[in-house]
Amino acid sequence: MSETTGSVRAVVAVPLSEEHCQLIEALEPRLEVVRDHGLYRPMRGPADWSGDPDRVRTSQEQAAFEALVDSADFLFGIPDVDPAALHRAVASNPGLRWVHTTAAGGGSQVKAAGLPEEALQRVAFTTSAGMHGGPLAEFAVFGVLAGAKSLPRLIAQQRGRVWTDRWEMKQLEEMTVLVVGLGGIGAECARRFKALGATVWGTTRSGEPVDGVDRLVPVDELARAAAEADALVVTLPGTEHTHHLVGHEVLGSIKPGAIVVNVGRGTVIDESALVPALESGRVSFAALDVFEVEPLPADSPLWGRDDVLISPHTAALNSQEEERIARLFAANASRLLDGQAMRNVVNTVEFY
């Protein structure tokens, strides 16, 4: 694409603050950042892109919102973070050229929209992958340390006012941590675990070296590597190829007493395989921020286990996320307008 001049309509389709709308305008003056804050569902907390579901638009407001969305050259966010609304918007606007999703795993939202091949070829889709890497990597470190330092036992003894004999805890610098997926989140995990003295392995498709990773493991050798690792940290997106990748084979081969952490997508771990691995003690502790079904059903056996730490998909939430995503959008807009490759383009075959 050749360099573009003149104003391009970038319509904000989610409740981005006025401050961050102005930031995008300042970073890329060629954009006309179009917004109407009266039409968005208000955020209930940081980065609550879907907004308050109790805020229901009138029919007139909905028509105005759709007209706003349909005027876009570029879209900041999937309208209401609703795949059906994305399908409608793409079908209604032949001039739409690019949609940026506010989720790191936005590819799954694009897939859920069920867009025809023509639309997938016509419109570029990007995600916010990498914007959550730091917070998720910190949760991964926390999860591994919680297992290594016997957090459930410490809490139980404290609540019971029980002082037992001393016991030896695991030391991170003596552990091998296997990071499953070395994308933006995985690379941040690897960097932090390496800084704390762990031996770090990571799965790879490309074979390209990653800073802080001592050994690259081909994905088809995951089960074999898991048999030698003290902790398994999952960071992968949810795709057809990653679905239940950590299942009966991997969890049946995992080193006895290993710790499992998931900060990727819940579908990567087969929970029907994880529960028996916990029951047998083969997995000594699991720290999970994501699950196969969310919210986690009340009848899930994971709820009642002392050796499982459940986080309601909140580990990535950070008040700086909105600014980071606004900056990413502006940078990608500059790349697109200048005919350069954008970051985080969705693979519309595997949708990651």
mmCIF file of C-alpha atoms in Angstrom:
data_model
loop_
_atom_site.group_PDB
_atom_site.id
_atom_site.type_symbol
_atom_site.label_atom_id
_atom_site.label_comp_id
_atom_site.label_asym_id
_atom_site.label_seq_id
_atom_site.Cartn_x
_atom_site.Cartn_y
_atom_site.Cartn_z
ATOM 1 C CA MET A 1 0.000 0.000 0.000
ATOM 2 C CA SER A 2 1.359 3.428 -0.881
ATOM 3 C CA GLU A 3 1.582 6.234 1.630
ATOM 4 C CA THR A 4 -1.822 7.716 2.444
ATOM 5 C CA THR A 5 -2.420 11.438 2.866
ATOM 6 C CA GLY A 6 -5.436 13.315 4.204
ATOM 7 C CA SER A 7 -7.796 12.455 7.012
ATOM 8 C CA VAL A 8 -8.810 8.865 7.705
ATOM 9 C CA ARG A 9 -11.867 8.112 9.868
ATOM 10 C CA ALA A 10 -10.899 6.010 12.860
ATOM 11 C CA VAL A 11 -14.134 5.268 14.712
ATOM 12 C CA VAL A 12 -13.988 4.298 18.367
ATOM 13 C CA ALA A 13 -16.403 1.386 18.844
ATOM 14 C CA VAL A 14 -15.781 0.753 22.553
ATOM 15 C CA PRO A 15 -15.695 3.027 25.639
ATOM 16 C CA LEU A 16 -12.232 4.542 25.215
ATOM 17 C CA SER A 17 -11.744 7.631 27.388
ATOM 18 C CA GLU A 18 -11.541 11.091 25.842
ATOM 19 C CA GLU A 19 -7.984 11.373 27.158
ATOM 20 C CA HIS A 20 -6.901 8.352 25.158
ATOM 21 C CA CYS A 21 -8.857 9.399 22.077
ATOM 22 C CA GLN A 22 -6.872 12.623 22.136
ATOM 23 C CA LEU A 23 -3.663 10.653 22.634
ATOM 24 C CA ILE A 24 -4.298 8.741 19.406
ATOM 25 C CA GLU A 25 -4.951 12.023 17.575
ATOM 26 C CA ALA A 26 -1.698 13.474 18.876
ATOM 27 C CA LEU A 27 0.331 10.392 17.958
ATOM 28 C CA GLU A 28 -1.116 10.092 14.429
ATOM 29 C CA PRO A 29 -2.500 13.440 13.182
ATOM 30 C CA ARG A 30 -3.670 11.922 9.894
ATOM 31 C CA LEU A 31 -6.468 10.195 11.800
ATOM 32 C CA GLU A 32 -9.835 11.752 12.450
ATOM 33 C CA VAL A 33 -10.723 9.953 15.672
ATOM 34 C CA VAL A 34 -14.519 9.839 15.657
ATOM 35 C CA ARG A 35 -16.331 9.102 18.922
ATOM 36 C CA ASP A 36 -19.569 9.695 20.757
ATOM 37 C CA HIS A 37 -19.180 8.955 24.459
ATOM 38 C CA GLY A 38 -22.919 9.163 24.981
ATOM 39 C CA LEU A 39 -23.401 5.999 22.930
ATOM 40 C CA TYR A 40 -20.960 3.715 24.733
ATOM 41 C CA ARG A 41 -21.706 1.417 27.622
ATOM 42 C CA PRO A 42 -19.670 2.864 30.522
ATOM 43 C CA MET A 43 -16.732 0.911 31.841
ATOM 44 C CA ARG A 44 -17.214 -0.732 35.230
ATOM 45 C CA GLY A 45 -13.465 -0.884 35.836
ATOM 46 C CA PRO A 46 -10.141 -0.606 34.002
ATOM 47 C CA ALA A 47 -10.208 -1.884 30.410
ATOM 48 C CA ASP A 48 -13.843 -3.031 30.657
ATOM 49 C CA TRP A 49 -14.231 -2.742 26.906
ATOM 50 C CA SER A 50 -17.659 -4.369 26.677
ATOM 51 C CA GLY A 51 -19.020 -1.914 29.250
ATOM 52 C CA ASP A 52 -21.924 -2.162 31.628
ATOM 53 C CA PRO A 53 -24.545 -4.558 30.175
ATOM 54 C CA ASP A 54 -27.247 -2.753 32.158
ATOM 55 C CA ARG A 55 -26.776 0.260 29.887
ATOM 56 C CA VAL A 56 -29.203 -0.496 27.063
ATOM 57 C CA ARG A 57 -29.400 1.871 24.115
ATOM 58 C CA THR A 58 -32.725 3.123 22.864
ATOM 59 C CA SER A 59 -33.599 2.182 19.293
ATOM 60 C CA GLN A 60 -32.568 5.670 18.203
ATOM 61 C CA GLU A 61 -29.258 5.422 20.048
ATOM 62 C CA GLN A 62 -28.564 1.990 18.567
ATOM 63 C CA ALA A 63 -29.211 3.322 15.092
ATOM 64 C CA ALA A 64 -26.856 6.232 15.757
ATOM 65 C CA PHE A 65 -24.196 3.881 17.123
ATOM 66 C CA GLU A 66 -24.394 1.615 14.078
ATOM 67 C CA ALA A 67 -24.267 4.624 11.737
ATOM 68 C CA LEU A 68 -21.147 5.823 13.559
ATOM 69 C CA VAL A 69 -19.501 2.402 13.263
ATOM 70 C CA ASP A 70 -20.484 2.093 9.606
ATOM 71 C CA SER A 71 -18.726 5.366 8.728
ATOM 72 C CA ALA A 72 -15.293 4.003 9.666
ATOM 73 C CA ASP A 73 -12.200 3.429 7.599
ATOM 74 C CA PHE A 74 -10.589 1.989 10.739
ATOM 75 C CA LEU A 75 -12.300 0.639 13.870
ATOM 76 C CA PHE A 76 -10.827 0.858 17.347
ATOM 77 C CA GLY A 77 -12.386 -2.176 18.986
ATOM 78 C CA ILE A 78 -15.068 -4.649 18.003
ATOM 79 C CA PRO A 79 -18.406 -2.885 18.577
ATOM 80 C CA ASP A 80 -19.552 -3.774 22.110
ATOM 81 C CA VAL A 81 -16.954 -6.613 21.943
ATOM 82 C CA ASP A 82 -19.706 -8.591 20.221
ATOM 83 C CA PRO A 83 -18.768 -10.894 17.296
ATOM 84 C CA ALA A 84 -22.293 -10.571 15.881
ATOM 85 C CA ALA A 85 -21.911 -6.780 15.844
ATOM 86 C CA LEU A 86 -18.575 -7.185 14.063
ATOM 87 C CA HIS A 87 -20.233 -9.348 11.402
ATOM 88 C CA ARG A 88 -22.918 -6.707 10.887
ATOM 89 C CA ALA A 89 -20.389 -3.863 10.730
ATOM 90 C CA VAL A 90 -18.139 -5.560 8.182
ATOM 91 C CA ALA A 91 -21.108 -6.507 5.983
ATOM 92 C CA SER A 92 -22.576 -2.989 6.161
ATOM 93 C CA ASN A 93 -19.407 -1.036 5.427
ATOM 94 C CA PRO A 94 -17.538 -1.904 2.214
ATOM 95 C CA GLY A 95 -15.078 0.899 2.972
ATOM 96 C CA LEU A 96 -13.865 -0.634 6.218
ATOM 97 C CA ARG A 97 -10.167 -1.440 5.952
ATOM 98 C CA TRP A 98 -8.967 -2.378 9.443
ATOM 99 C CA VAL A 99 -10.343 -3.482 12.799
ATOM 100 C CA HIS A 100 -8.200 -3.474 15.929
ATOM 101 C CA THR A 101 -9.396 -5.763 18.713
ATOM 102 C CA THR A 102 -8.753 -4.748 22.306
ATOM 103 C CA ALA A 103 -8.178 -8.349 23.397
ATOM 104 C CA ALA A 104 -4.848 -10.142 23.161
ATOM 105 C CA GLY A 105 -6.786 -13.138 21.873
ATOM 106 C CA GLY A 106 -8.868 -11.087 19.479
ATOM 107 C CA GLY A 107 -8.442 -13.682 16.763
ATOM 108 C CA SER A 108 -10.996 -15.879 18.484
ATOM 109 C CA GLN A 109 -13.502 -13.004 18.384
ATOM 110 C CA VAL A 110 -12.893 -12.532 14.672
ATOM 111 C CA LYS A 111 -13.406 -16.260 14.149
ATOM 112 C CA ALA A 112 -16.643 -16.170 16.152
ATOM 113 C CA ALA A 113 -17.959 -13.440 13.839
ATOM 114 C CA GLY A 114 -18.176 -16.002 11.050
ATOM 115 C CA LEU A 115 -17.036 -13.595 8.356
ATOM 116 C CA PRO A 116 -17.003 -14.712 4.715
ATOM 117 C CA GLU A 117 -13.687 -15.151 2.929
ATOM 118 C CA GLU A 118 -14.213 -11.935 0.964
ATOM 119 C CA ALA A 119 -14.418 -9.948 4.205
ATOM 120 C CA LEU A 120 -11.352 -11.656 5.677
ATOM 121 C CA GLN A 121 -9.408 -10.684 2.565
ATOM 122 C CA ARG A 122 -10.750 -7.117 2.440
ATOM 123 C CA VAL A 123 -10.361 -6.117 6.092
ATOM 124 C CA ALA A 124 -7.191 -6.348 8.165
ATOM 125 C CA PHE A 125 -7.581 -7.463 11.780
ATOM 126 C CA THR A 126 -5.082 -6.891 14.561
ATOM 127 C CA THR A 127 -5.018 -7.762 18.251
ATOM 128 C CA SER A 128 -3.640 -6.263 21.438
ATOM 129 C CA ALA A 129 -1.248 -9.163 21.996
ATOM 130 C CA GLY A 130 1.747 -8.149 24.082
ATOM 131 C CA MET A 131 -0.066 -5.395 25.940
ATOM 132 C CA HIS A 132 -0.803 -7.803 28.799
ATOM 133 C CA GLY A 133 2.539 -9.592 28.868
ATOM 134 C CA GLY A 134 3.964 -7.969 31.991
ATOM 135 C CA PRO A 135 0.991 -8.500 34.330
ATOM 136 C CA LEU A 136 0.440 -12.056 33.102
ATOM 137 C CA ALA A 137 4.109 -12.927 33.490
ATOM 138 C CA GLU A 138 3.989 -11.653 37.070
ATOM 139 C CA PHE A 139 0.985 -13.891 37.759
ATOM 140 C CA ALA A 140 2.876 -16.821 36.256
ATOM 141 C CA VAL A 141 5.806 -16.185 38.596
ATOM 142 C CA PHE A 142 3.393 -15.831 41.504
ATOM 143 C CA GLY A 143 1.697 -19.119 40.590
ATOM 144 C CA VAL A 144 4.941 -21.066 40.358
ATOM 145 C CA LEU A 145 6.215 -19.571 43.609
ATOM 146 C CA ALA A 146 2.894 -20.304 45.349
ATOM 147 C CA GLY A 147 3.323 -23.949 44.465
ATOM 148 C CA ALA A 148 7.028 -24.040 45.196
ATOM 149 C CA LYS A 149 6.595 -22.445 48.618
ATOM 150 C CA SER A 150 3.602 -24.603 49.680
ATOM 151 C CA LEU A 151 1.139 -21.715 49.857
ATOM 152 C CA PRO A 152 -1.958 -23.928 50.438
ATOM 153 C CA ARG A 153 -0.259 -25.694 53.350
ATOM 154 C CA LEU A 154 0.927 -22.419 54.874
ATOM 155 C CA ILE A 155 -2.571 -20.925 54.698
ATOM 156 C CA ALA A 156 -4.190 -24.052 56.162
ATOM 157 C CA GLN A 157 -1.740 -24.180 59.052
ATOM 158 C CA GLN A 158 -2.124 -20.486 59.765
ATOM 159 C CA ARG A 159 -5.917 -20.727 59.822
ATOM 160 C CA GLY A 160 -5.707 -23.766 62.076
ATOM 161 C CA ARG A 161 -3.095 -22.112 64.330
ATOM 162 C CA VAL A 162 -0.895 -25.157 63.786
ATOM 163 C CA TRP A 163 2.889 -25.009 64.101
ATOM 164 C CA THR A 164 4.419 -28.094 62.509
ATOM 165 C CA ASP A 165 7.914 -29.325 62.003
ATOM 166 C CA ARG A 166 9.848 -27.501 59.311
ATOM 167 C CA TRP A 167 9.894 -28.767 55.744
ATOM 168 C CA GLU A 168 12.002 -28.089 52.694
ATOM 169 C CA MET A 169 10.507 -25.834 50.045
ATOM 170 C CA LYS A 170 11.407 -25.827 46.367
ATOM 171 C CA GLN A 171 13.901 -23.218 45.188
ATOM 172 C CA LEU A 172 13.228 -21.485 41.891
ATOM 173 C CA GLU A 173 16.908 -21.401 40.996
ATOM 174 C CA GLU A 174 16.933 -25.198 41.160
ATOM 175 C CA MET A 175 13.823 -25.584 39.008
ATOM 176 C CA THR A 176 13.251 -26.013 35.288
ATOM 177 C CA VAL A 177 10.296 -23.985 34.047
ATOM 178 C CA LEU A 178 8.799 -25.023 30.700
ATOM 179 C CA VAL A 179 6.972 -22.118 29.032
ATOM 180 C CA VAL A 180 4.413 -23.452 26.559
ATOM 181 C CA GLY A 181 4.327 -20.763 23.901
ATOM 182 C CA LEU A 182 7.021 -18.129 23.406
ATOM 183 C CA GLY A 183 4.944 -15.293 21.978
ATOM 184 C CA GLY A 184 4.655 -11.928 23.700
ATOM 185 C CA ILE A 185 3.402 -13.325 27.011
ATOM 186 C CA GLY A 186 5.688 -16.341 26.922
ATOM 187 C CA ALA A 187 8.752 -14.217 26.216
ATOM 188 C CA GLU A 188 7.929 -12.004 29.198
ATOM 189 C CA CYS A 189 7.501 -15.110 31.373
ATOM 190 C CA ALA A 190 10.834 -16.480 30.198
ATOM 191 C CA ARG A 191 12.605 -13.206 30.976
ATOM 192 C CA ARG A 192 11.273 -13.056 34.511
ATOM 193 C CA PHE A 193 11.895 -16.694 35.381
ATOM 194 C CA LYS A 194 15.431 -16.450 34.014
ATOM 195 C CA ALA A 195 16.091 -13.329 36.086
ATOM 196 C CA LEU A 196 15.059 -15.286 39.187
ATOM 197 C CA GLY A 197 17.568 -18.011 38.441
ATOM 198 C CA ALA A 198 15.397 -20.731 36.921
ATOM 199 C CA THR A 199 16.391 -22.871 33.982
ATOM 200 C CA VAL A 200 13.920 -21.926 31.272
ATOM 201 C CA TRP A 201 12.701 -24.080 28.407
ATOM 202 C CA GLY A 202 10.083 -23.047 25.879
ATOM 203 C CA THR A 203 8.059 -24.603 23.093
ATOM 204 C CA THR A 204 8.534 -23.237 19.609
ATOM 205 C CA ARG A 205 7.300 -23.684 16.081
ATOM 206 C CA SER A 206 9.803 -21.415 14.395
ATOM 207 C CA GLY A 207 12.925 -22.533 16.214
ATOM 208 C CA GLU A 208 13.964 -18.891 16.561
ATOM 209 C CA PRO A 209 15.960 -18.191 19.755
ATOM 210 C CA VAL A 210 14.281 -16.217 22.541
ATOM 211 C CA ASP A 211 16.132 -14.242 25.203
ATOM 212 C CA GLY A 212 16.289 -16.077 28.511
ATOM 213 C CA VAL A 213 15.338 -19.466 27.062
ATOM 214 C CA ASP A 214 17.952 -22.153 27.645
ATOM 215 C CA ARG A 215 16.332 -24.829 25.497
ATOM 216 C CA LEU A 216 13.842 -24.664 22.643
ATOM 217 C CA VAL A 217 11.382 -27.560 22.592
ATOM 218 C CA PRO A 218 9.481 -28.514 19.405
ATOM 219 C CA VAL A 219 5.751 -28.616 20.138
ATOM 220 C CA ASP A 220 5.552 -32.299 19.206
ATOM 221 C CA GLU A 221 8.094 -33.039 21.959
ATOM 222 C CA LEU A 222 6.079 -31.298 24.678
ATOM 223 C CA ALA A 223 5.165 -34.449 26.602
ATOM 224 C CA ARG A 224 8.778 -35.614 26.652
ATOM 225 C CA ALA A 225 9.998 -32.231 27.898
ATOM 226 C CA ALA A 226 7.209 -32.036 30.500
ATOM 227 C CA ALA A 227 8.574 -35.236 32.058
ATOM 228 C CA GLU A 228 11.722 -33.303 32.970
ATOM 229 C CA ALA A 229 10.249 -29.928 33.967
ATOM 230 C CA ASP A 230 9.352 -28.798 37.481
ATOM 231 C CA ALA A 231 6.752 -26.293 36.282
ATOM 232 C CA LEU A 232 4.626 -25.895 33.166
ATOM 233 C CA VAL A 233 3.526 -22.350 32.283
ATOM 234 C CA VAL A 234 0.918 -22.160 29.508
ATOM 235 C CA THR A 235 0.698 -18.909 27.535
ATOM 236 C CA LEU A 236 -0.801 -20.061 24.221
ATOM 237 C CA PRO A 237 -3.886 -18.583 22.513
ATOM 238 C CA GLY A 238 -6.951 -20.705 21.903
ATOM 239 C CA THR A 239 -6.916 -22.186 18.391
ATOM 240 C CA GLU A 240 -7.770 -25.490 16.765
ATOM 241 C CA HIS A 241 -4.119 -26.493 17.014
ATOM 242 C CA THR A 242 -3.778 -25.603 20.704
ATOM 243 C CA HIS A 243 -7.100 -27.072 21.872
ATOM 244 C CA HIS A 244 -6.352 -29.525 24.719
ATOM 245 C CA LEU A 245 -2.667 -29.486 23.798
ATOM 246 C CA VAL A 246 -1.994 -29.997 27.511
ATOM 247 C CA GLY A 247 -4.156 -33.060 27.918
ATOM 248 C CA HIS A 248 -3.920 -36.666 29.037
ATOM 249 C CA GLU A 249 -0.642 -37.339 27.219
ATOM 250 C CA VAL A 250 1.233 -34.319 28.579
ATOM 251 C CA LEU A 251 -0.268 -34.437 32.081
ATOM 252 C CA GLY A 252 0.245 -38.200 32.197
ATOM 253 C CA SER A 253 3.913 -37.700 31.355
ATOM 254 C CA ILE A 254 4.564 -34.665 33.528
ATOM 255 C CA LYS A 255 7.224 -34.876 36.209
ATOM 256 C CA PRO A 256 5.590 -35.976 39.486
ATOM 257 C CA GLY A 257 4.988 -32.990 41.751
ATOM 258 C CA ALA A 258 5.112 -30.464 38.935
ATOM 259 C CA ILE A 259 3.344 -27.098 39.098
ATOM 260 C CA VAL A 260 0.969 -25.998 36.318
ATOM 261 C CA VAL A 261 0.083 -22.378 35.531
ATOM 262 C CA ASN A 262 -2.221 -21.135 32.775
ATOM 263 C CA VAL A 263 -2.208 -17.490 31.649
ATOM 264 C CA GLY A 264 -3.041 -18.228 28.005
ATOM 265 C CA ARG A 265 -6.447 -19.586 27.081
ATOM 266 C CA GLY A 266 -8.457 -22.052 29.096
ATOM 267 C CA THR A 267 -9.033 -24.387 26.160
ATOM 268 C CA VAL A 268 -5.326 -25.225 25.941
ATOM 269 C CA ILE A 269 -5.565 -27.362 29.100
ATOM 270 C CA ASP A 270 -7.971 -30.292 29.169
ATOM 271 C CA GLU A 271 -9.544 -29.895 32.607
ATOM 272 C CA SER A 272 -10.830 -33.481 32.510
ATOM 273 C CA ALA A 273 -7.163 -34.529 32.428
ATOM 274 C CA LEU A 274 -5.976 -31.936 34.936
ATOM 275 C CA VAL A 275 -8.296 -33.041 37.749
ATOM 276 C CA PRO A 276 -7.025 -36.651 37.911
ATOM 277 C CA ALA A 277 -3.447 -35.383 37.620
ATOM 278 C CA LEU A 278 -4.096 -33.260 40.717
ATOM 279 C CA GLU A 279 -5.840 -36.112 42.515
ATOM 280 C CA SER A 280 -2.888 -38.418 41.946
ATOM 281 C CA GLY A 281 -0.375 -35.788 43.048
ATOM 282 C CA ARG A 282 1.368 -35.863 39.681
ATOM 283 C CA VAL A 283 0.488 -32.161 39.529
ATOM 284 C CA SER A 284 1.132 -30.755 42.998
ATOM 285 C CA PHE A 285 -0.385 -27.319 42.402
ATOM 286 C CA ALA A 286 -2.194 -25.403 39.657
ATOM 287 C CA ALA A 287 -2.619 -21.631 39.366
ATOM 288 C CA LEU A 288 -5.249 -20.862 36.733
ATOM 289 C CA ASP A 289 -6.340 -17.481 35.424
ATOM 290 C CA VAL A 290 -8.348 -18.951 32.534
ATOM 291 C CA PHE A 291 -10.717 -21.881 32.102
ATOM 292 C CA GLU A 292 -12.427 -23.895 29.391
ATOM 293 C CA VAL A 293 -15.781 -22.343 30.329
ATOM 294 C CA GLU A 294 -15.967 -18.880 31.861
ATOM 295 C CA PRO A 295 -17.300 -18.063 34.367
ATOM 296 C CA LEU A 296 -16.077 -21.337 35.859
ATOM 297 C CA PRO A 297 -19.244 -23.401 36.526
ATOM 298 C CA ALA A 298 -20.182 -23.808 40.186
ATOM 299 C CA ASP A 299 -20.071 -27.589 39.835
ATOM 300 C CA SER A 300 -16.479 -27.645 38.551
ATOM 301 C CA PRO A 301 -14.346 -29.928 40.756
ATOM 302 C CA LEU A 302 -11.572 -27.327 40.564
ATOM 303 C CA TRP A 303 -13.410 -25.041 43.005
ATOM 304 C CA GLY A 304 -13.081 -27.341 45.997
ATOM 305 C CA ARG A 305 -9.409 -28.177 45.666
ATOM 306 C CA ASP A 306 -6.852 -26.693 48.039
ATOM 307 C CA ASP A 307 -4.130 -27.413 45.478
ATOM 308 C CA VAL A 308 -5.733 -25.113 42.886
ATOM 309 C CA LEU A 309 -5.588 -21.310 42.849
ATOM 310 C CA ILE A 310 -8.502 -19.863 40.863
ATOM 311 C CA SER A 311 -8.271 -16.368 39.391
ATOM 312 C CA PRO A 312 -11.384 -15.093 37.524
ATOM 313 C CA HIS A 313 -9.482 -14.144 34.351
ATOM 314 C CA THR A 314 -8.270 -11.011 36.087
ATOM 315 C CA ALA A 315 -4.476 -11.382 36.085
ATOM 316 C CA ALA A 316 -4.010 -9.144 33.028
ATOM 317 C CA LEU A 317 -6.177 -6.299 34.282
ATOM 318 C CA ASN A 318 -4.166 -3.119 34.696
ATOM 319 C CA SER A 319 -5.069 0.561 34.715
ATOM 320 C CA GLN A 320 -2.348 1.277 32.122
ATOM 321 C CA GLU A 321 -3.819 -1.174 29.600
ATOM 322 C CA GLU A 322 -6.026 1.426 27.919
ATOM 323 C CA GLU A 323 -3.100 3.759 27.230
ATOM 324 C CA ARG A 324 -0.893 0.923 25.961
ATOM 325 C CA ILE A 325 -3.599 -0.223 23.534
ATOM 326 C CA ALA A 326 -4.262 3.341 22.376
ATOM 327 C CA ARG A 327 -0.548 3.743 21.649
ATOM 328 C CA LEU A 328 -0.464 0.417 19.804
ATOM 329 C CA PHE A 329 -3.456 1.468 17.694
ATOM 330 C CA ALA A 330 -1.806 4.766 16.773
ATOM 331 C CA ALA A 331 1.472 3.037 15.908
ATOM 332 C CA ASN A 332 -0.300 0.477 13.743
ATOM 333 C CA ALA A 333 -2.304 3.217 12.056
ATOM 334 C CA SER A 334 0.949 4.943 11.148
ATOM 335 C CA ARG A 335 2.309 1.686 9.762
ATOM 336 C CA LEU A 336 -0.798 1.050 7.685
ATOM 337 C CA LEU A 337 -0.925 4.605 6.340
ATOM 338 C CA ASP A 338 2.762 4.446 5.447
ATOM 339 C CA GLY A 339 2.444 1.118 3.679
ATOM 340 C CA GLN A 340 4.314 -0.858 6.328
ATOM 341 C CA ALA A 341 3.399 -4.148 7.953
ATOM 342 C CA MET A 342 1.289 -3.810 11.096
ATOM 343 C CA ARG A 343 1.972 -5.593 14.364
ATOM 344 C CA ASN A 344 -0.241 -8.421 15.660
ATOM 345 C CA VAL A 345 -2.072 -9.129 12.416
ATOM 346 C CA VAL A 346 -4.597 -11.936 12.871
ATOM 347 C CA ASN A 347 -3.887 -15.130 10.974
ATOM 348 C CA THR A 348 -7.302 -15.692 9.404
ATOM 349 C CA VAL A 349 -6.661 -19.408 8.916
ATOM 350 C CA GLU A 350 -5.831 -20.293 12.517
ATOM 351 C CA PHE A 351 -7.237 -17.040 14.007
ATOM 352 C CA TYR A 352 -4.463 -16.092 16.408
#
